[in-house]
Every structure is written in C-alpha cells, then in structure tokens.
Amino acid sequence: MGMQILSHIGIVMIFSPLLLGIIGKTKAFFAGRRGAPLLQPYYDIGKLFRKGNVYSTTTTWIFQAAPVVAMAAVLVSSVLIPLGGLKAPMSFWGDVVLFAYLYALARFFTILAALDTGSSFEGMGASREAAFSCLTEVVLFLNLMILALISKSFVLSQMIEGGALVGPALFLAGTSYFLVLLAENARIPVDDPATHLELTMVHEVMVLDHSGWDLAYILYGSAVKLFVLGGLLVGIFIPSDGLSPLTQTAMFLGGMVLLALVIGVVESCMARLRLNRVPQLLVGAFVLALVGLLVVLMKGV
Amino acid sequence: MLLELALIAIVFLGIVILGSSRLRTIIHLFALQSFILSATPLLIYPGVHALVMMTAVLILKVLVMPVFLFWAIRHVSIRREAKPLIGYGKTLVFGGLLVGAAFFLSSKLEVPFREVSNLLVPASFSVIMIGFLLLVSRLKAITQVIGYLVMENGIFLFALLLLDRTPLLVEMGIFLDIFVAVLVMGIVINHINEEYDDTNTLHLTTLRD
C-alpha cells in the first residue's frame, strides 16, 4: 500500500512538468517559433530549487506554509485517481468530496498567503481567484454528479472507469469540465500564465512575492494540478474494461499528450477574455453541465 | 447513439449561440448547427425522402441563408450585438432554465406514435426555447432573424417525428416559406438601417411623422 502510493505520486511528479513543456512547444509551433526545449519546466523548477528564499518582514508563517500546503494537497489528490493501468491506491465511498476540497484547501492557502503580503495588488488577485472559484466549484460538482449518476457509484476511481462509454451526456459534461480545467489551471481564455505585472492577471498576481523554493513548489504544484485534473478528463474517455494494463497506460499517456496539444491549440487560437466576460464563460459551462444532468436523468447515459 | 450525439450537439450549439456576441461567429455557429441538423433525417429513416430533406437543408440553411446573412451584416456594417435587452450571463441562465422546462414538458407529453429516440422531443423543445429566447432578448434585427431560424431548426427536429408520413410537397412548402420570410426580413433590416442609421429594433417602437 505504502509503496503503491509512493510510486503513484512519483509517476505524477515525474510526468507533470512535461505537460507544460508540450503546451509551450505547441504554442511556439503556432507562433512560428522554435520555442523553449521540451524539458524547460524541469530546468525552471530545478533552478528555483537551487535558490534561497526571500521573505518580507510583514509576512507571517502563513506565507511560508502556503506553497507547501498547496503542493501537498494536490499530491494527495493524485492518489485518488487511476493513471491508465495503475489503479488508484486509495479510494473510499465519497472520496469525490475530498478530491474537490483538497483543491479548495490549496486555493484557500494560496489566497491567504496573497493577503498575508499586505500588497493591494495581490489582494486584488486573491479576490478575483475567490470569485471565480465560487463558479468553478459548482460546475465541478455538477460534472461529478453526472459521472456518479452514470456509474451509480460515489467512488472517484469507479466513476472514472465506469464512464468510458461516450454518450451524449458525457459529451456535455466533458466540454464543461474542460472549461473548468482551463479556469482552475489559470489557462488562457480565463487567465494568462505567461503574463506578469498586468492588471488583469488572476492567479499569477497572487504568487508574485514568492521566491526560491516556495515559487518552485507553486510552479510544481500547478503542473501537478493540471496533470491530475487532466488525468480525470482523459480517464473518463478512455475505455478501461477488457484491456491489458499496458495498453491502458499507453492510451492514458497518449490521451494526456493529446490533451496538452488541445490546450496548446486553444491557447494559441484564443485571446484572453475580458475579466467581466469570464463569469459568463463559467455560467455557460454551468448550463452545459445542467443540460448534461437533465439528459442523464432522462436517458441514463 | 449517433442520432443522440447529433441531437445533443444541436442543443449544445444553441447554448453557445446564446452566449456569443459576435454576429459572424453566431452565423457560423448557426450554419454548423444546420449542418448537423441536415444529417438527422438520414439517421432516423434512411431513404430517398430523407436524402431530399438533407439536400434541401444543406442548400437552404447551410449555404444560402448564411451567405445572405453575411451579405446583410456587411451591407449594414454591424459586427456585434452591442447591448442586448438581457445580459449574456443572464440569458445563459435563462436558457438553462428553459432547457430544463423543455425536458420537463416533454416528459409529460405523450406522443401518440412510435418515438425514434426519447431525446428527440426534449431536444427539439429545447432548441425552440433557445431560439425564442434569442428572438426576444436581442435588439439587433439580424440576431432576431437568427433566433427565428434557430427556432425553426427546433420545429424541423420536432417534425422529424412525422417524417415518414408527411408528403414531400408539404415540407418543401415549409422550406419555401422560411426562405421567403428570411428574405423579407433581410430587406426590412436594410430599410430600418436606411431610416435610422442603425438596426436597433427599439427605434421601431417610437412614433414620429
């Protein structure tokens, strides 16, 4: 059990920055550039781990604890989902609620740390993050409810494996979950992960004061978050029964690469939405999930 | 399964139309919706009748009307719906409620003959509701025309229930009616534009000499 959990977390930690690398390469390809090497996120994180931390005298322990808590929360959440052929090491009745609230915990501490700096700029980012997460959480739970109704189970790993069939409701839930994924990971239609020092940033503005190890934890944590939330989406759409674990793993990894490519294409083809249009996008995702729920209640697929 | 995916894709595109403000995008989305719609008769009753319907939809709704609408927005040079009567977020929420109402209504409705798929009636009601919402919540005459067309797509879906017992002539008559209606509306849009330098239909409610 212990070994299993460690290997699960190890795989997530090894592969997650690669996803960011693929997204970067895709964006570079669309812009007609050669782009940073595929392993650039690893170099970035390694570089930050070799540096020291700088703390402002106005901050308290919360500021130092937040990156560690956020990183730990997303790593724990990765234990709850299967990765291709690898079964989820931990699962129990109702672990979807834990899954959703581990992210809420990570977000809560990031927001607290941003407020802890006392900078009005970071406070603004924190307020935006809190406002948007109100909307994404509802949509996330609606999507999980659709999965729970289809698979008739409230265990996350069973829900993922039970939903391998592509039906009309899954099409709606998948689309709305993809929008949640983009919003949760501060990706382009909602937020631009590459900008700095701009008044419309949401997530990036909250971590401006972090440095060294702490910043590395935050970067790594967001990569892991993208990997786990993406793994949930990919897991729903790849069939799981009657295949050998090796084929399943290969399909899973292929699906993850495909997901990264799709995110890269979306980021290259779309401009970031105006801040007041973001809630509209999330309300759209909510309506899609709602229609999906109606279809499930009506049809059962 | 394929039919259900197509039906849900049609409802999905309707919701996306509700949330978008650029007229070019809306017309493209409408053309895509009609394109998926054109495949539905073939998925239900493959045959000559369905093939004729498909060609009619393809020519009229995927080619002629979008081209005509593009011509109209170029002619009156408007690109987006500036101020809708109800905000976009609220329209989306309303749309969700209406789709819910449509599903509820169709679960109460007893169709007296064999149903092809039990998603067909709710999907058609939802598309009718979405089109109706578009029609009443937007001020620009062109978006209203598109709302009318989306509503008509829903009626088409509902008529699919009767596909094997309606004569072809009746259906062609309906298509002709729609075509003429859109043509007339296009001309009206141009007249509104010439009269008021704007296609906002609110101007039509004020009286003057």
PDB file of N, CA and C in Angstrom, chain B residues 142-195:
ATOM      1  N   ILE B 142     -30.818  41.527 -36.972  1.00  0.00           N
ATOM      2  CA  ILE B 142     -30.195  40.333 -37.550  1.00  0.00           C
ATOM      3  C   ILE B 142     -30.159  39.190 -36.555  1.00  0.00           C
ATOM      4  N   THR B 143     -29.838  39.500 -35.284  1.00  0.00           N
ATOM      5  CA  THR B 143     -29.835  38.425 -34.282  1.00  0.00           C
ATOM      6  C   THR B 143     -31.237  37.869 -34.116  1.00  0.00           C
ATOM      7  N   GLN B 144     -32.239  38.729 -34.277  1.00  0.00           N
ATOM      8  CA  GLN B 144     -33.614  38.241 -34.169  1.00  0.00           C
ATOM      9  C   GLN B 144     -33.929  37.271 -35.300  1.00  0.00           C
ATOM     10  N   VAL B 145     -33.429  37.599 -36.505  1.00  0.00           N
ATOM     11  CA  VAL B 145     -33.624  36.679 -37.627  1.00  0.00           C
ATOM     12  C   VAL B 145     -32.974  35.336 -37.315  1.00  0.00           C
ATOM     13  N   ILE B 146     -31.753  35.384 -36.738  1.00  0.00           N
ATOM     14  CA  ILE B 146     -31.069  34.126 -36.422  1.00  0.00           C
ATOM     15  C   ILE B 146     -31.836  33.364 -35.348  1.00  0.00           C
ATOM     16  N   GLY B 147     -32.403  34.111 -34.377  1.00  0.00           N
ATOM     17  CA  GLY B 147     -33.230  33.467 -33.361  1.00  0.00           C
ATOM     18  C   GLY B 147     -34.402  32.750 -33.994  1.00  0.00           C
ATOM     19  N   TYR B 148     -35.017  33.407 -34.969  1.00  0.00           N
ATOM     20  CA  TYR B 148     -36.139  32.798 -35.681  1.00  0.00           C
ATOM     21  C   TYR B 148     -35.692  31.522 -36.385  1.00  0.00           C
ATOM     22  N   LEU B 149     -34.506  31.595 -37.011  1.00  0.00           N
ATOM     23  CA  LEU B 149     -34.009  30.429 -37.743  1.00  0.00           C
ATOM     24  C   LEU B 149     -33.685  29.278 -36.793  1.00  0.00           C
ATOM     25  N   VAL B 150     -33.083  29.606 -35.618  1.00  0.00           N
ATOM     26  CA  VAL B 150     -32.776  28.553 -34.642  1.00  0.00           C
ATOM     27  C   VAL B 150     -34.072  27.903 -34.170  1.00  0.00           C
ATOM     28  N   MET B 151     -35.101  28.748 -33.942  1.00  0.00           N
ATOM     29  CA  MET B 151     -36.397  28.224 -33.533  1.00  0.00           C
ATOM     30  C   MET B 151     -36.933  27.281 -34.602  1.00  0.00           C
ATOM     31  N   GLU B 152     -36.740  27.671 -35.850  1.00  0.00           N
ATOM     32  CA  GLU B 152     -37.224  26.850 -36.960  1.00  0.00           C
ATOM     33  C   GLU B 152     -36.477  25.509 -37.001  1.00  0.00           C
ATOM     34  N   ASN B 153     -35.179  25.546 -36.644  1.00  0.00           N
ATOM     35  CA  ASN B 153     -34.424  24.289 -36.575  1.00  0.00           C
ATOM     36  C   ASN B 153     -35.074  23.344 -35.571  1.00  0.00           C
ATOM     37  N   GLY B 154     -35.536  23.903 -34.436  1.00  0.00           N
ATOM     38  CA  GLY B 154     -36.211  23.083 -33.429  1.00  0.00           C
ATOM     39  C   GLY B 154     -37.495  22.490 -33.973  1.00  0.00           C
ATOM     40  N   ILE B 155     -38.252  23.320 -34.718  1.00  0.00           N
ATOM     41  CA  ILE B 155     -39.508  22.823 -35.294  1.00  0.00           C
ATOM     42  C   ILE B 155     -39.216  21.708 -36.301  1.00  0.00           C
ATOM     43  N   PHE B 156     -38.139  21.878 -37.056  1.00  0.00           N
ATOM     44  CA  PHE B 156     -37.725  20.838 -38.006  1.00  0.00           C
ATOM     45  C   PHE B 156     -37.478  19.524 -37.279  1.00  0.00           C
ATOM     46  N   LEU B 157     -36.760  19.621 -36.126  1.00  0.00           N
ATOM     47  CA  LEU B 157     -36.466  18.419 -35.339  1.00  0.00           C
ATOM     48  C   LEU B 157     -37.763  17.753 -34.899  1.00  0.00           C
ATOM     49  N   PHE B 158     -38.721  18.571 -34.459  1.00  0.00           N
ATOM     50  CA  PHE B 158     -39.977  18.009 -33.990  1.00  0.00           C
ATOM     51  C   PHE B 158     -40.718  17.340 -35.143  1.00  0.00           C
ATOM     52  N   ALA B 159     -40.617  17.955 -36.324  1.00  0.00           N
ATOM     53  CA  ALA B 159     -41.308  17.408 -37.482  1.00  0.00           C
ATOM     54  C   ALA B 159     -40.704  16.078 -37.913  1.00  0.00           C
ATOM     55  N   LEU B 160     -39.479  15.801 -37.476  1.00  0.00           N
ATOM     56  CA  LEU B 160     -38.845  14.533 -37.835  1.00  0.00           C
ATOM     57  C   LEU B 160     -39.654  13.343 -37.314  1.00  0.00           C
ATOM     58  N   LEU B 161     -40.412  13.580 -36.227  1.00  0.00           N
ATOM     59  CA  LEU B 161     -41.263  12.523 -35.691  1.00  0.00           C
ATOM     60  C   LEU B 161     -42.248  12.040 -36.747  1.00  0.00           C
ATOM     61  N   LEU B 162     -42.645  12.965 -37.619  1.00  0.00           N
ATOM     62  CA  LEU B 162     -43.658  12.654 -38.630  1.00  0.00           C
ATOM     63  C   LEU B 162     -43.041  12.426 -39.999  1.00  0.00           C
ATOM     64  N   LEU B 163     -41.732  12.236 -40.005  1.00  0.00           N
ATOM     65  CA  LEU B 163     -41.009  12.241 -41.282  1.00  0.00           C
ATOM     66  C   LEU B 163     -41.587  11.249 -42.285  1.00  0.00           C
ATOM     67  N   ASP B 164     -41.913  10.032 -41.804  1.00  0.00           N
ATOM     68  CA  ASP B 164     -42.318   9.019 -42.785  1.00  0.00           C
ATOM     69  C   ASP B 164     -43.781   9.144 -43.201  1.00  0.00           C
ATOM     70  N   ARG B 165     -44.530  10.108 -42.633  1.00  0.00           N
ATOM     71  CA  ARG B 165     -45.919  10.208 -43.080  1.00  0.00           C
ATOM     72  C   ARG B 165     -46.310  11.584 -43.608  1.00  0.00           C
ATOM     73  N   THR B 166     -45.344  12.509 -43.704  1.00  0.00           N
ATOM     74  CA  THR B 166     -45.657  13.797 -44.333  1.00  0.00           C
ATOM     75  C   THR B 166     -45.258  13.716 -45.803  1.00  0.00           C
ATOM     76  N   PRO B 167     -46.118  14.215 -46.680  1.00  0.00           N
ATOM     77  CA  PRO B 167     -45.696  14.258 -48.091  1.00  0.00           C
ATOM     78  C   PRO B 167     -44.568  15.267 -48.276  1.00  0.00           C
ATOM     79  N   LEU B 168     -43.732  14.969 -49.244  1.00  0.00           N
ATOM     80  CA  LEU B 168     -42.556  15.804 -49.502  1.00  0.00           C
ATOM     81  C   LEU B 168     -42.965  17.227 -49.877  1.00  0.00           C
ATOM     82  N   LEU B 169     -44.091  17.325 -50.582  1.00  0.00           N
ATOM     83  CA  LEU B 169     -44.538  18.630 -51.085  1.00  0.00           C
ATOM     84  C   LEU B 169     -44.780  19.595 -49.929  1.00  0.00           C
ATOM     85  N   VAL B 170     -45.380  19.083 -48.839  1.00  0.00           N
ATOM     86  CA  VAL B 170     -45.666  19.931 -47.685  1.00  0.00           C
ATOM     87  C   VAL B 170     -44.370  20.478 -47.107  1.00  0.00           C
ATOM     88  N   GLU B 171     -43.380  19.585 -46.979  1.00  0.00           N
ATOM     89  CA  GLU B 171     -42.107  20.017 -46.399  1.00  0.00           C
ATOM     90  C   GLU B 171     -41.418  21.056 -47.276  1.00  0.00           C
ATOM     91  N   MET B 172     -41.463  20.836 -48.582  1.00  0.00           N
ATOM     92  CA  MET B 172     -40.843  21.819 -49.470  1.00  0.00           C
ATOM     93  C   MET B 172     -41.548  23.167 -49.346  1.00  0.00           C
ATOM     94  N   GLY B 173     -42.882  23.112 -49.165  1.00  0.00           N
ATOM     95  CA  GLY B 173     -43.641  24.344 -48.974  1.00  0.00           C
ATOM     96  C   GLY B 173     -43.170  25.094 -47.734  1.00  0.00           C
ATOM     97  N   ILE B 174     -42.937  24.338 -46.643  1.00  0.00           N
ATOM     98  CA  ILE B 174     -42.452  24.960 -45.407  1.00  0.00           C
ATOM     99  C   ILE B 174     -41.103  25.628 -45.638  1.00  0.00           C
ATOM    100  N   PHE B 175     -40.210  24.883 -46.326  1.00  0.00           N
ATOM    101  CA  PHE B 175     -38.880  25.435 -46.599  1.00  0.00           C
ATOM    102  C   PHE B 175     -38.973  26.736 -47.377  1.00  0.00           C
ATOM    103  N   LEU B 176     -39.880  26.740 -48.364  1.00  0.00           N
ATOM    104  CA  LEU B 176     -40.032  27.934 -49.185  1.00  0.00           C
ATOM    105  C   LEU B 176     -40.497  29.105 -48.329  1.00  0.00           C
ATOM    106  N   ASP B 177     -41.451  28.809 -47.422  1.00  0.00           N
ATOM    107  CA  ASP B 177     -41.956  29.849 -46.512  1.00  0.00           C
ATOM    108  C   ASP B 177     -40.830  30.482 -45.716  1.00  0.00           C
ATOM    109  N   ILE B 178     -39.988  29.628 -45.124  1.00  0.00           N
ATOM    110  CA  ILE B 178     -38.885  30.144 -44.318  1.00  0.00           C
ATOM    111  C   ILE B 178     -37.974  31.009 -45.165  1.00  0.00           C
ATOM    112  N   PHE B 179     -37.678  30.490 -46.356  1.00  0.00           N
ATOM    113  CA  PHE B 179     -36.764  31.214 -47.225  1.00  0.00           C
ATOM    114  C   PHE B 179     -37.297  32.603 -47.529  1.00  0.00           C
ATOM    115  N   VAL B 180     -38.578  32.659 -47.879  1.00  0.00           N
ATOM    116  CA  VAL B 180     -39.193  33.949 -48.199  1.00  0.00           C
ATOM    117  C   VAL B 180     -39.181  34.850 -46.964  1.00  0.00           C
ATOM    118  N   ALA B 181     -39.497  34.254 -45.778  1.00  0.00           N
ATOM    119  CA  ALA B 181     -39.537  35.051 -44.555  1.00  0.00           C
ATOM    120  C   ALA B 181     -38.183  35.697 -44.287  1.00  0.00           C
ATOM    121  N   VAL B 182     -37.108  34.899 -44.411  1.00  0.00           N
ATOM    122  CA  VAL B 182     -35.784  35.447 -44.149  1.00  0.00           C
ATOM    123  C   VAL B 182     -35.429  36.519 -45.172  1.00  0.00           C
ATOM    124  N   LEU B 183     -35.820  36.276 -46.421  1.00  0.00           N
ATOM    125  CA  LEU B 183     -35.551  37.257 -47.471  1.00  0.00           C
ATOM    126  C   LEU B 183     -36.241  38.576 -47.139  1.00  0.00           C
ATOM    127  N   VAL B 184     -37.520  38.477 -46.752  1.00  0.00           N
ATOM    128  CA  VAL B 184     -38.278  39.682 -46.410  1.00  0.00           C
ATOM    129  C   VAL B 184     -37.616  40.393 -45.231  1.00  0.00           C
ATOM    130  N   MET B 185     -37.211  39.595 -44.202  1.00  0.00           N
ATOM    131  CA  MET B 185     -36.577  40.215 -43.048  1.00  0.00           C
ATOM    132  C   MET B 185     -35.281  40.912 -43.432  1.00  0.00           C
ATOM    133  N   GLY B 186     -34.538  40.310 -44.358  1.00  0.00           N
ATOM    134  CA  GLY B 186     -33.298  40.940 -44.809  1.00  0.00           C
ATOM    135  C   GLY B 186     -33.571  42.299 -45.414  1.00  0.00           C
ATOM    136  N   ILE B 187     -34.630  42.358 -46.222  1.00  0.00           N
ATOM    137  CA  ILE B 187     -34.985  43.631 -46.853  1.00  0.00           C
ATOM    138  C   ILE B 187     -35.425  44.635 -45.791  1.00  0.00           C
ATOM    139  N   VAL B 188     -36.217  44.128 -44.801  1.00  0.00           N
ATOM    140  CA  VAL B 188     -36.677  45.015 -43.718  1.00  0.00           C
ATOM    141  C   VAL B 188     -35.486  45.583 -42.954  1.00  0.00           C
ATOM    142  N   ILE B 189     -34.480  44.702 -42.683  1.00  0.00           N
ATOM    143  CA  ILE B 189     -33.286  45.167 -41.968  1.00  0.00           C
ATOM    144  C   ILE B 189     -32.648  46.333 -42.705  1.00  0.00           C
ATOM    145  N   ASN B 190     -32.528  46.196 -44.018  1.00  0.00           N
ATOM    146  CA  ASN B 190     -31.917  47.265 -44.788  1.00  0.00           C
ATOM    147  C   ASN B 190     -32.723  48.557 -44.718  1.00  0.00           C
ATOM    148  N   HIS B 191     -34.060  48.395 -44.715  1.00  0.00           N
ATOM    149  CA  HIS B 191     -34.890  49.580 -44.626  1.00  0.00           C
ATOM    150  C   HIS B 191     -34.748  50.266 -43.269  1.00  0.00           C
ATOM    151  N   ILE B 192     -34.714  49.435 -42.187  1.00  0.00           N
ATOM    152  CA  ILE B 192     -34.521  50.016 -40.855  1.00  0.00           C
ATOM    153  C   ILE B 192     -33.203  50.781 -40.834  1.00  0.00           C
ATOM    154  N   ASN B 193     -32.184  50.159 -41.427  1.00  0.00           N
ATOM    155  CA  ASN B 193     -30.861  50.768 -41.418  1.00  0.00           C
ATOM    156  C   ASN B 193     -30.849  52.099 -42.151  1.00  0.00           C
ATOM    157  N   GLU B 194     -31.517  52.135 -43.300  1.00  0.00           N
ATOM    158  CA  GLU B 194     -31.528  53.379 -44.067  1.00  0.00           C
ATOM    159  C   GLU B 194     -32.282  54.470 -43.320  1.00  0.00           C
ATOM    160  N   GLU B 195     -33.353  54.055 -42.631  1.00  0.00           N
ATOM    161  CA  GLU B 195     -34.216  55.035 -41.976  1.00  0.00           C
ATOM    162  C   GLU B 195     -33.553  55.612 -40.721  1.00  0.00           C
TER     163      GLU B 195
END
